[in-house]
Short mmCIF file of C-alpha atoms in Angstrom, two decimals:
data_model
loop_
_atom_site.label_atom_id
_atom_site.label_comp_id
_atom_site.label_asym_id
_atom_site.label_seq_id
_atom_site.Cartn_x
_atom_site.Cartn_y
_atom_site.Cartn_z
CA UNK A 1 61.81 152.23 213.70
CA UNK A 2 61.08 149.25 214.21
CA UNK A 3 57.74 146.77 214.21
CA UNK A 4 58.47 145.75 217.68
CA UNK A 5 59.28 149.88 218.37
CA UNK A 6 55.05 150.32 217.00
CA UNK A 7 54.02 147.27 218.98
CA UNK A 8 55.99 149.36 222.26
CA UNK A 9 54.93 152.48 221.22
CA UNK A 10 51.74 154.47 220.41
CA UNK A 11 53.15 157.49 218.10
CA UNK A 12 54.90 155.39 216.16
CA UNK A 13 52.09 152.09 215.51
CA UNK A 14 50.38 155.43 213.90
CA UNK A 15 53.60 156.43 212.11
CA UNK A 16 53.59 153.04 210.90
CA UNK A 17 49.96 152.98 209.45
CA UNK A 18 50.81 156.16 207.72
CA UNK A 19 53.90 154.93 206.17
CA UNK A 20 51.85 151.88 204.86
CA UNK A 21 48.80 154.12 203.48
CA UNK A 22 46.58 152.20 206.26
CA UNK A 23 45.99 156.01 207.86
CA UNK A 24 43.67 158.94 207.14
CA UNK A 25 44.82 162.62 207.73
CA UNK A 26 41.39 163.89 208.68
CA UNK A 27 42.71 167.58 208.81
CA UNK A 28 38.64 169.12 208.35
CA UNK A 29 37.10 170.52 211.13
CA UNK A 30 34.56 167.77 212.40
CA UNK A 31 32.05 167.11 215.78
CA UNK A 32 32.47 164.71 218.40
CA UNK A 33 28.82 164.73 218.42
CA UNK A 34 28.30 161.70 216.42
CA UNK A 35 30.13 162.68 213.31
CA UNK A 36 33.37 161.36 213.92
CA UNK A 37 32.07 157.71 215.01
CA UNK A 38 30.05 157.54 211.93
CA UNK A 39 32.48 158.12 209.92
CA UNK A 40 34.51 155.43 212.23
CA UNK A 41 31.78 153.38 211.84
CA UNK A 42 31.69 153.32 208.07
CA UNK A 43 35.60 152.76 208.19
CA UNK A 44 34.99 149.40 210.40
CA UNK A 45 31.82 148.18 208.24
CA UNK A 46 33.53 149.31 204.50
CA UNK A 47 37.24 147.72 206.22
CA UNK A 48 38.83 151.05 205.67
CA UNK A 49 41.96 152.39 206.86
CA UNK A 50 42.61 154.31 210.32
CA UNK A 51 40.91 157.95 210.35
CA UNK A 52 43.28 160.59 213.01
CA UNK A 53 41.15 163.37 213.11
CA UNK A 54 42.91 165.85 213.75
CA UNK A 55 40.83 169.53 214.11
CA UNK A 56 37.77 168.47 216.47
CA UNK A 57 35.34 170.98 217.67
CA UNK A 58 35.65 172.55 220.93
CA UNK A 59 38.58 169.90 222.07
CA UNK A 60 41.48 171.94 223.62
CA UNK A 61 44.03 172.60 220.79
CA UNK A 62 46.18 170.01 219.22
CA UNK A 63 43.97 167.24 221.01
CA UNK A 64 42.97 164.36 218.66
CA UNK A 65 40.88 161.25 217.95
CA UNK A 66 41.76 158.09 216.72
CA UNK A 67 39.38 156.06 214.81
CA UNK A 68 39.61 152.08 214.50
CA UNK A 69 42.87 151.60 216.25
CA UNK A 70 43.05 147.44 215.70
CA UNK A 71 39.94 147.43 212.29
CA UNK A 72 40.16 144.99 209.78
CA UNK A 73 40.83 145.42 205.90
CA UNK A 74 39.62 144.88 202.84
CA UNK A 75 42.84 143.62 201.44
CA UNK A 76 42.87 139.28 201.41
CA UNK A 77 46.34 139.83 202.12
CA UNK A 78 46.30 142.52 204.64
CA UNK A 79 43.10 141.95 206.56
CA UNK A 80 45.05 141.37 210.27
CA UNK A 81 47.40 143.86 209.52
CA UNK A 82 46.96 146.12 211.79
CA UNK A 83 46.08 143.76 215.02
CA UNK A 84 49.42 142.26 213.93
CA UNK A 85 51.20 145.49 214.14
CA UNK A 86 49.58 145.11 218.31
CA UNK A 87 51.89 142.52 218.19
CA UNK A 88 54.98 143.47 216.44
CA UNK A 89 53.82 141.25 213.83
CA UNK A 90 54.49 142.22 209.77
CA UNK A 91 51.65 142.78 207.88
CA UNK A 92 50.50 139.52 206.23
CA UNK A 93 50.52 137.38 209.38
CA UNK A 94 47.60 135.56 209.36
CA UNK A 95 44.96 134.36 212.97
CA UNK A 96 46.91 131.67 213.43
CA UNK A 97 50.26 133.48 213.04
CA UNK A 98 49.19 136.35 215.56
CA UNK A 99 47.64 133.49 217.91
CA UNK A 100 51.36 131.73 217.93
CA UNK A 101 52.72 135.11 218.74
CA UNK A 102 50.98 135.32 221.90
CA UNK A 103 50.47 131.81 223.33
CA UNK A 104 54.77 131.95 223.16
CA UNK A 105 54.07 135.21 225.24
CA UNK A 106 51.82 132.22 227.93
CA UNK A 107 54.84 130.56 227.74
CA UNK A 108 57.53 132.47 228.19
CA UNK A 109 59.09 133.54 231.05
CA UNK A 110 57.61 137.07 232.08
CA UNK A 111 60.43 140.09 231.67
CA UNK A 112 59.63 142.70 233.82
CA UNK A 113 58.87 146.13 233.13
CA UNK A 114 61.72 149.64 233.07
CA UNK A 115 60.73 152.12 235.70
CA UNK A 116 61.42 155.24 235.43
CA UNK A 117 60.97 158.56 237.18
CA UNK A 118 59.10 160.12 234.22
CA UNK A 119 57.50 160.10 230.38
CA UNK A 120 55.96 161.68 227.79
CA UNK A 121 52.96 161.46 229.22
CA UNK A 122 54.00 163.88 231.52
CA UNK A 123 54.31 166.34 229.56
CA UNK A 124 51.29 168.34 230.89
CA UNK A 125 50.00 167.71 234.72
CA UNK A 126 46.87 168.85 235.59
CA UNK A 127 45.83 167.92 239.83
CA UNK A 128 43.07 168.85 242.26
CA UNK A 129 41.03 171.65 240.47
CA UNK A 130 42.91 171.84 237.83
CA UNK A 131 41.12 168.37 236.29
CA UNK A 132 38.54 169.01 232.86
CA UNK A 133 37.59 166.09 231.54
CA UNK A 134 35.54 168.05 229.06
CA UNK A 135 38.53 169.45 227.52
CA UNK A 136 39.30 166.45 225.58
CA UNK A 137 37.41 166.01 222.43
CA UNK A 138 35.19 162.65 224.04
CA UNK A 139 32.72 161.63 221.77
CA UNK A 140 28.94 160.72 221.31
CA UNK A 141 29.96 157.30 219.94
CA UNK A 142 25.56 156.33 219.37
CA UNK A 143 22.73 158.54 218.67
CA UNK A 144 21.07 156.85 221.92
CA UNK A 145 24.13 156.47 224.31
CA UNK A 146 23.24 158.32 227.75
CA UNK A 147 26.22 159.61 227.53
CA UNK A 148 29.54 160.63 226.09
CA UNK A 149 32.93 157.58 226.69
CA UNK A 150 36.25 159.10 227.60
CA UNK A 151 37.24 155.35 227.97
CA UNK A 152 36.96 153.41 224.73
CA UNK A 153 40.33 151.39 223.56
CA UNK A 154 42.37 151.99 226.59
CA UNK A 155 42.74 150.02 230.26
CA UNK A 156 41.77 150.41 233.78
CA UNK A 157 45.61 149.98 236.20
CA UNK A 158 45.08 148.78 239.39
CA UNK A 159 46.39 146.00 242.50
CA UNK A 160 45.88 144.14 245.49
CA UNK A 161 46.09 146.45 248.60
CA UNK A 162 49.38 143.79 249.06
CA UNK A 163 50.60 144.88 245.37
CA UNK A 164 51.53 141.45 245.13
CA UNK A 165 48.98 141.67 241.72
CA UNK A 166 49.15 144.28 238.75
CA UNK A 167 46.15 144.24 236.64
CA UNK A 168 45.14 146.16 233.99
CA UNK A 169 42.00 145.09 232.47
CA UNK A 170 40.26 146.82 229.32
CA UNK A 171 37.13 148.40 230.16
CA UNK A 172 35.05 151.25 229.58
CA UNK A 173 34.11 154.88 231.08
CA UNK A 174 31.09 157.39 230.74
CA UNK A 175 32.14 160.95 231.71
CA UNK A 176 29.77 162.19 234.01
CA UNK A 177 31.31 166.27 234.39
CA UNK A 178 34.84 167.62 234.75
CA UNK A 179 36.18 164.89 237.00
CA UNK A 180 34.17 161.98 237.55
CA UNK A 181 33.15 159.44 234.88
CA UNK A 182 31.37 156.06 235.09
CA UNK A 183 31.83 152.21 234.20
CA UNK A 184 31.32 148.64 235.21
CA UNK A 185 33.57 147.18 237.97
CA UNK A 186 31.82 143.48 237.39
CA UNK A 187 32.45 141.12 240.34
CA UNK A 188 33.70 137.84 238.33
CA UNK A 189 36.42 140.92 236.77
CA UNK A 190 39.87 141.16 238.03
CA UNK A 191 38.68 144.94 238.70
CA UNK A 192 35.88 144.10 240.33
CA UNK A 193 37.95 141.22 242.55
CA UNK A 194 40.42 143.55 243.24
CA UNK A 195 37.87 146.78 244.43
CA UNK A 196 36.49 143.63 247.08
CA UNK A 197 39.74 143.76 248.33
CA UNK A 198 39.55 147.19 248.77
CA UNK A 199 36.49 147.14 250.10
CA UNK A 200 37.18 144.95 253.00
CA UNK A 201 39.84 147.37 254.01
CA UNK A 202 37.06 150.32 253.87
CA UNK A 203 38.75 152.03 251.34
CA UNK A 204 37.90 153.51 247.79
CA UNK A 205 40.14 151.55 245.08
CA UNK A 206 43.23 153.54 243.52
CA UNK A 207 42.92 153.41 240.42
CA UNK A 208 44.32 155.15 237.21
CA UNK A 209 42.92 154.09 233.14
CA UNK A 210 45.93 154.33 230.52
CA UNK A 211 44.58 155.59 226.98
CA UNK A 212 46.83 155.82 223.65
CA UNK A 213 49.15 153.14 225.54
CA UNK A 214 51.74 150.53 223.86
CA UNK A 215 49.21 148.68 221.27
CA UNK A 216 51.02 145.39 223.06
CA UNK A 217 49.88 146.94 226.73
CA UNK A 218 46.28 147.12 225.01
CA UNK A 219 46.18 143.75 223.87
CA UNK A 220 48.10 141.89 227.09
CA UNK A 221 45.35 143.91 228.62
CA UNK A 222 42.82 142.25 226.69
CA UNK A 223 43.87 139.06 227.74
CA UNK A 224 41.70 136.82 230.29
CA UNK A 225 45.43 135.01 232.33
CA UNK A 226 44.30 133.36 235.37
CA UNK A 227 43.70 135.74 238.81
CA UNK A 228 46.27 137.42 240.26
CA UNK A 229 49.27 136.67 237.57
CA UNK A 230 50.01 141.45 236.62
CA UNK A 231 49.84 142.36 232.89
CA UNK A 232 53.01 144.21 232.66
CA UNK A 233 55.33 141.23 233.09
CA UNK A 234 53.39 139.70 229.87
CA UNK A 235 54.37 142.85 227.38
CA UNK A 236 57.86 141.88 227.28
CA UNK A 237 57.67 138.32 227.39
CA UNK A 238 55.33 138.88 224.73
CA UNK A 239 57.91 141.07 222.49
CA UNK A 240 61.30 139.80 224.09
CA UNK A 241 61.30 143.66 225.29
CA UNK A 242 59.88 145.29 228.59
CA UNK A 243 57.91 148.18 228.54
CA UNK A 244 58.32 151.22 230.29
CA UNK A 245 56.48 152.18 233.53
CA UNK A 246 56.24 155.68 235.22
CA UNK A 247 54.70 156.36 238.75
CA UNK A 248 51.27 158.15 238.69
CA UNK A 249 51.12 161.33 240.48
CA UNK A 250 48.57 160.52 243.02
CA UNK A 251 48.22 156.86 244.12
CA UNK A 252 51.18 154.40 244.32
CA UNK A 253 50.48 152.67 240.76
CA UNK A 254 53.03 152.16 237.85
CA UNK A 255 51.48 152.96 233.62
CA UNK A 256 53.49 153.44 230.15
CA UNK A 257 55.54 156.23 230.54
CA UNK A 258 54.94 156.79 226.59
CA UNK A 259 51.29 156.83 227.02
CA UNK A 260 48.82 159.48 225.27
CA UNK A 261 46.38 160.08 228.42
CA UNK A 262 46.39 158.78 231.89
CA UNK A 263 43.45 159.47 233.89
CA UNK A 264 44.11 158.46 237.91
CA UNK A 265 42.16 158.37 240.97
CA UNK A 266 39.99 156.02 242.74
CA UNK A 267 37.10 153.99 242.67
CA UNK A 268 33.80 154.97 245.49
CA UNK A 269 33.05 152.35 247.95
CA UNK A 270 29.32 153.72 247.64
CA UNK A 271 29.18 156.12 244.67
CA UNK A 272 26.93 155.11 241.86
CA UNK A 273 25.67 156.84 238.60
CA UNK A 274 23.45 155.38 236.24
CA UNK A 275 26.32 154.27 233.28
CA UNK A 276 24.61 154.15 229.47
CA UNK A 277 22.71 152.70 227.41
CA UNK A 278 25.46 152.00 224.52
CA UNK A 279 26.36 150.46 221.84
CA UNK A 280 27.39 147.64 222.37
CA UNK A 281 30.40 145.29 221.44
CA UNK A 282 27.61 142.43 219.90
CA UNK A 283 25.96 145.12 217.79
CA UNK A 284 22.62 146.29 219.87
CA UNK A 285 21.79 149.56 221.23
CA UNK A 286 20.23 149.00 224.42
CA UNK A 287 17.15 151.02 225.23
CA UNK A 288 18.40 152.18 229.06
CA UNK A 289 21.60 152.25 231.51
CA UNK A 290 22.11 151.16 234.28
CA UNK A 291 23.75 151.98 237.62
CA UNK A 292 27.60 151.66 237.62
CA UNK A 293 30.07 152.67 240.25
CA UNK A 294 31.81 156.19 240.34
CA UNK A 295 35.07 157.30 238.99
CA UNK A 296 37.39 159.83 240.64
CA UNK A 297 39.12 161.35 238.40
CA UNK A 298 42.09 163.05 241.23
CA UNK A 299 45.31 163.90 238.22
CA UNK A 300 45.21 163.93 234.56
CA UNK A 301 48.67 163.72 232.87
CA UNK A 302 49.06 163.38 228.80
CA UNK A 303 51.33 164.18 226.10
CA UNK A 304 51.35 168.05 224.20
CA UNK A 305 48.78 166.97 221.24
CA UNK A 306 47.16 163.58 222.79
CA UNK A 307 45.52 161.59 220.56
CA UNK A 308 42.75 159.57 222.54
CA UNK A 309 42.20 156.37 220.93
CA UNK A 310 38.71 155.34 220.50
CA UNK A 311 36.30 151.92 220.17
CA UNK A 312 33.40 152.22 217.87
CA UNK A 313 31.05 149.57 219.39
CA UNK A 314 28.78 147.56 217.54
CA UNK A 315 28.12 144.56 214.72
CA UNK A 316 31.16 143.13 213.99
CA UNK A 317 34.52 143.65 212.94
CA UNK A 318 35.65 146.03 215.76
CA UNK A 319 37.91 146.19 218.70
CA UNK A 320 36.71 144.00 221.01
CA UNK A 321 36.45 141.25 218.53
CA UNK A 322 39.42 141.93 216.83
CA UNK A 323 41.92 142.44 220.11
CA UNK A 324 39.42 140.47 222.65
CA UNK A 325 38.03 138.33 220.35
CA UNK A 326 41.98 137.17 218.99
CA UNK A 327 43.23 137.10 222.94
CA UNK A 328 40.27 134.62 223.46
CA UNK A 329 40.95 132.52 221.20
CA UNK A 330 44.54 131.97 222.04
CA UNK A 331 44.07 131.52 226.31
CA UNK A 332 41.04 129.48 225.40
CA UNK A 333 44.05 127.29 222.95
CA UNK A 334 46.52 127.25 225.55
CA UNK A 335 43.74 125.85 228.24
CA UNK A 336 41.99 122.90 226.21
CA UNK A 337 45.54 122.02 224.62
CA UNK A 338 47.22 122.11 228.29
CA UNK A 339 44.24 119.32 229.41
CA UNK A 340 46.14 116.89 226.38
CA UNK A 341 42.13 117.21 224.55
CA UNK A 342 42.84 116.89 220.75
CA UNK A 343 42.62 120.74 219.48
CA UNK A 344 44.98 122.65 217.12
CA UNK A 345 42.73 125.87 217.11
CA UNK A 346 40.74 127.80 218.28
CA UNK A 347 38.95 130.72 216.86
CA UNK A 348 36.17 133.20 217.68
CA UNK A 349 35.05 134.11 214.40
CA UNK A 350 34.65 138.07 214.42
CA UNK A 351 30.87 137.89 212.96
CA UNK A 352 30.05 136.06 216.19
CA UNK A 353 30.41 139.40 218.12
CA UNK A 354 32.43 137.26 220.95
CA UNK A 355 29.60 134.63 221.18
CA UNK A 356 31.27 131.58 220.01
CA UNK A 357 34.79 129.97 219.68
CA UNK A 358 34.85 127.35 217.06
CA UNK A 359 37.52 124.45 218.11
CA UNK A 360 38.90 122.83 215.21
CA UNK A 361 39.35 118.55 216.32
CA UNK A 362 42.42 116.53 215.23
CA UNK A 363 39.91 114.03 214.13
CA UNK A 364 42.55 111.64 214.05
CA UNK A 365 44.13 112.30 217.88
CA UNK A 366 40.16 112.24 218.45
CA UNK A 367 40.12 108.81 217.26
CA UNK A 368 42.26 107.60 220.39
CA UNK A 369 39.83 108.28 222.46
CA UNK A 370 37.02 106.51 221.52
CA UNK A 371 34.86 109.14 222.96
CA UNK A 372 31.39 110.05 221.70
CA UNK A 373 29.61 113.55 220.93
CA UNK A 374 28.21 113.38 224.36
CA UNK A 375 31.48 112.16 226.29
CA UNK A 376 34.08 114.85 224.33
CA UNK A 377 31.58 117.89 224.83
CA UNK A 378 31.12 117.17 228.67
CA UNK A 379 35.23 116.93 228.39
CA UNK A 380 35.09 120.16 226.29
CA UNK A 381 32.98 121.77 228.63
CA UNK A 382 34.49 120.87 231.92
CA UNK A 383 38.00 122.47 231.05
CA UNK A 384 36.69 125.87 228.94
CA UNK A 385 33.68 127.14 231.43
CA UNK A 386 35.95 126.57 234.12
CA UNK A 387 38.02 129.40 233.26
CA UNK A 388 38.46 132.60 232.57
CA UNK A 389 38.46 132.68 229.61
CA UNK A 390 36.00 130.21 229.28
CA UNK A 391 33.35 132.42 231.05
CA UNK A 392 33.97 135.24 228.79
CA UNK A 393 32.38 132.84 225.51
CA UNK A 394 29.15 131.28 226.29
CA UNK A 395 28.77 128.68 222.51
CA UNK A 396 31.35 126.68 221.38
CA UNK A 397 31.46 125.22 217.90
CA UNK A 398 32.82 121.75 217.71
CA UNK A 399 34.60 120.76 213.88
CA UNK A 400 37.21 118.16 212.48
CA UNK A 401 40.13 119.70 211.48
CA UNK A 402 39.15 119.17 207.51
CA UNK A 403 37.26 122.68 207.96
CA UNK A 404 39.39 125.83 208.30
CA UNK A 405 37.71 127.46 210.98
CA UNK A 406 39.51 131.21 210.96
CA UNK A 407 36.57 130.61 207.26
CA UNK A 408 33.54 131.89 208.82
CA UNK A 409 31.83 130.33 204.97
CA UNK A 410 33.08 127.10 206.06
CA UNK A 411 32.33 127.18 209.91
CA UNK A 412 28.53 128.46 208.18
CA UNK A 413 28.73 125.40 206.20
CA UNK A 414 29.76 122.79 209.15
CA UNK A 415 27.34 124.46 211.30
CA UNK A 416 24.44 123.96 208.29
CA UNK A 417 25.64 120.35 207.27
CA UNK A 418 27.17 118.56 210.55
CA UNK A 419 25.44 119.04 213.21
CA UNK A 420 22.25 117.19 214.09
CA UNK A 421 19.39 119.10 215.68
CA UNK A 422 18.85 116.60 218.27
CA UNK A 423 22.20 114.77 219.06
CA UNK A 424 24.27 117.79 219.00
CA UNK A 425 23.72 120.14 221.03
CA UNK A 426 24.13 120.29 224.53
CA UNK A 427 23.45 122.43 226.79
CA UNK A 428 25.12 123.23 230.28
CA UNK A 429 22.82 125.13 232.08
CA UNK A 430 23.79 126.02 236.19
CA UNK A 431 27.61 127.04 233.99
CA UNK A 432 28.46 130.84 235.70
CA UNK A 433 27.40 133.15 232.74
CA UNK A 434 29.23 135.89 231.59
CA UNK A 435 25.97 138.84 232.69
CA UNK A 436 26.82 140.97 229.51
CA UNK A 437 26.27 137.83 227.03
CA UNK A 438 22.63 139.46 225.05
CA UNK A 439 20.52 136.61 224.65
CA UNK A 440 20.57 136.47 228.78
CA UNK A 441 17.37 136.81 230.85
CA UNK A 442 16.21 138.93 233.72
CA UNK A 443 16.05 135.84 235.15
CA UNK A 444 19.79 134.17 233.60
CA UNK A 445 21.69 137.03 234.65
CA UNK A 446 19.92 137.30 238.27
CA UNK A 447 21.11 133.19 238.40
CA UNK A 448 24.21 134.13 236.72
CA UNK A 449 23.81 130.99 234.58
CA UNK A 450 21.34 129.29 231.64
CA UNK A 451 23.37 130.29 228.48
CA UNK A 452 26.31 127.87 228.03
CA UNK A 453 25.51 125.31 224.91
CA UNK A 454 28.71 123.03 223.20
CA UNK A 455 27.03 122.55 219.19
CA UNK A 456 29.29 119.61 218.32
CA UNK A 457 29.51 119.47 213.72
CA UNK A 458 31.78 116.72 213.57
CA UNK A 459 30.48 113.62 212.00
CA UNK A 460 29.71 110.49 214.24
CA UNK A 461 32.52 108.18 212.29
CA UNK A 462 35.06 111.04 213.20
CA UNK A 463 35.01 110.01 215.78
CA UNK A 464 36.57 106.86 214.91
CA UNK A 465 38.82 109.34 213.18
CA UNK A 466 36.73 108.48 209.98
CA UNK A 467 35.06 112.14 207.64
CA UNK A 468 31.86 110.13 206.47
CA UNK A 469 32.48 112.54 202.67
CA UNK A 470 35.37 114.51 200.85
CA UNK A 471 34.27 118.21 200.11
CA UNK A 472 33.38 119.14 197.22
CA UNK A 473 35.73 122.30 196.02
CA UNK A 474 38.49 123.44 193.62
CA UNK A 475 40.72 122.82 196.78
CA UNK A 476 39.31 119.42 197.27
CA UNK A 477 38.07 118.18 193.75
CA UNK A 478 40.60 118.70 191.45
CA UNK A 479 45.20 117.23 191.48
CA UNK A 480 47.50 119.59 192.14
CA UNK A 481 48.61 119.78 188.39
CA UNK A 482 45.04 120.73 187.03
CA UNK A 483 44.64 123.62 190.19
CA UNK A 484 47.88 125.50 189.04
CA UNK A 485 46.88 125.22 185.22
CA UNK A 486 43.58 126.71 186.38
CA UNK A 487 45.82 129.48 188.44
CA UNK A 488 48.28 129.97 186.17
CA UNK A 489 45.87 130.99 183.65
CA UNK A 490 43.24 132.53 185.04
CA UNK A 491 44.03 136.24 183.11
CA UNK A 492 44.50 133.92 180.44
CA UNK A 493 40.31 132.70 180.67
CA UNK A 494 39.68 136.82 181.27
CA UNK A 495 39.05 136.59 184.83
#
């Protein structure tokens, strides 16, 4: 079994985690009513191995739950290993390795999927009155949530009425009853755009949700590709190997043939229901829900002994930060470099809950622009905030490339010591804003703008290619031979 196999098959992925001792098989019976979610939150916060719950009280026999599928590990060497496995990368892969793999896929020729008549996801088929979502182990994730969330680590499948745009997009769905769910279909997101196309034809939107998908497919579904670009082709481009799809039972959509569970039906034209509140990816528990579209489930297909993966949203790091934030980082880097701006890396710090991206600026190339901080911030804003990835990120932090932007300690140091409060904060009040940003006011949301900012952490001299002062640290303050001697003698010193 290769690493690519693990990226293309959820069960191979789980077996590889078990082989690495990065999986805890929980055989004790557990409750889907908060207990499972509480275990997962503790796993995230202590950076422990992923839990696989084999016996969930009240669920149909054999149904299981996997928590923290892209959680972080405490090990410095393998901190990103579970995330890396989504891309078929080795366990020691670091953020720059992962982002480089994603960017190669963006530049590669798309790989068309393989289409087949059936697959493991068709081992069980419920249609019409047979559909009963309540037989699955659907968890209550937070004490004050408005309901149980079936879809927290899966993706929507929709396509334009003309069949030219096949969209996979990560989204959440709360269960209403045995055959109805509700969740956001934000008009500025791809699912909302396609739903509007169907609305103009006076028809509900054919829809499916895939759970327990190939890990690479989940990652690609979280990638902010431009409107009109079909995600299935990019799974193949990412891995150099096609994803295998099979047709849904009740509509013309194609879904991964080896998924664990596929829900299918349509998004209502007019029906709405209260969704939430829900503990959110930015770490806050809201107190009230919102009216959202109703998703009618007309059929369910699933594997024997199906495994439902879940993300228990909250304070970082969890999958909204590790998967979504990483995909956004790669797309922002591509956007900035395609615009010929002097940027060598971009990273959405997981600790910032996908509310900022840090931009590493090559100061030697920056010097050639003869720009001021205001000029440069304006150019970055024009390029980034006009893109789909930039729409999702409200704040950008600009730093020189003497800072390792993956290291949050260095980012905080730069933010505290290099940004002048009067001259380095640039506000863009009229730029379109993602409505889920937690600090937005109701007026901002109604206006659709008001929360975008760029914080410059480049010293004035860095715009001329010069850094004001060196860094006083182990890496920068001692000659290489002294550092090597200290590292070699570390245990002898008694550490």
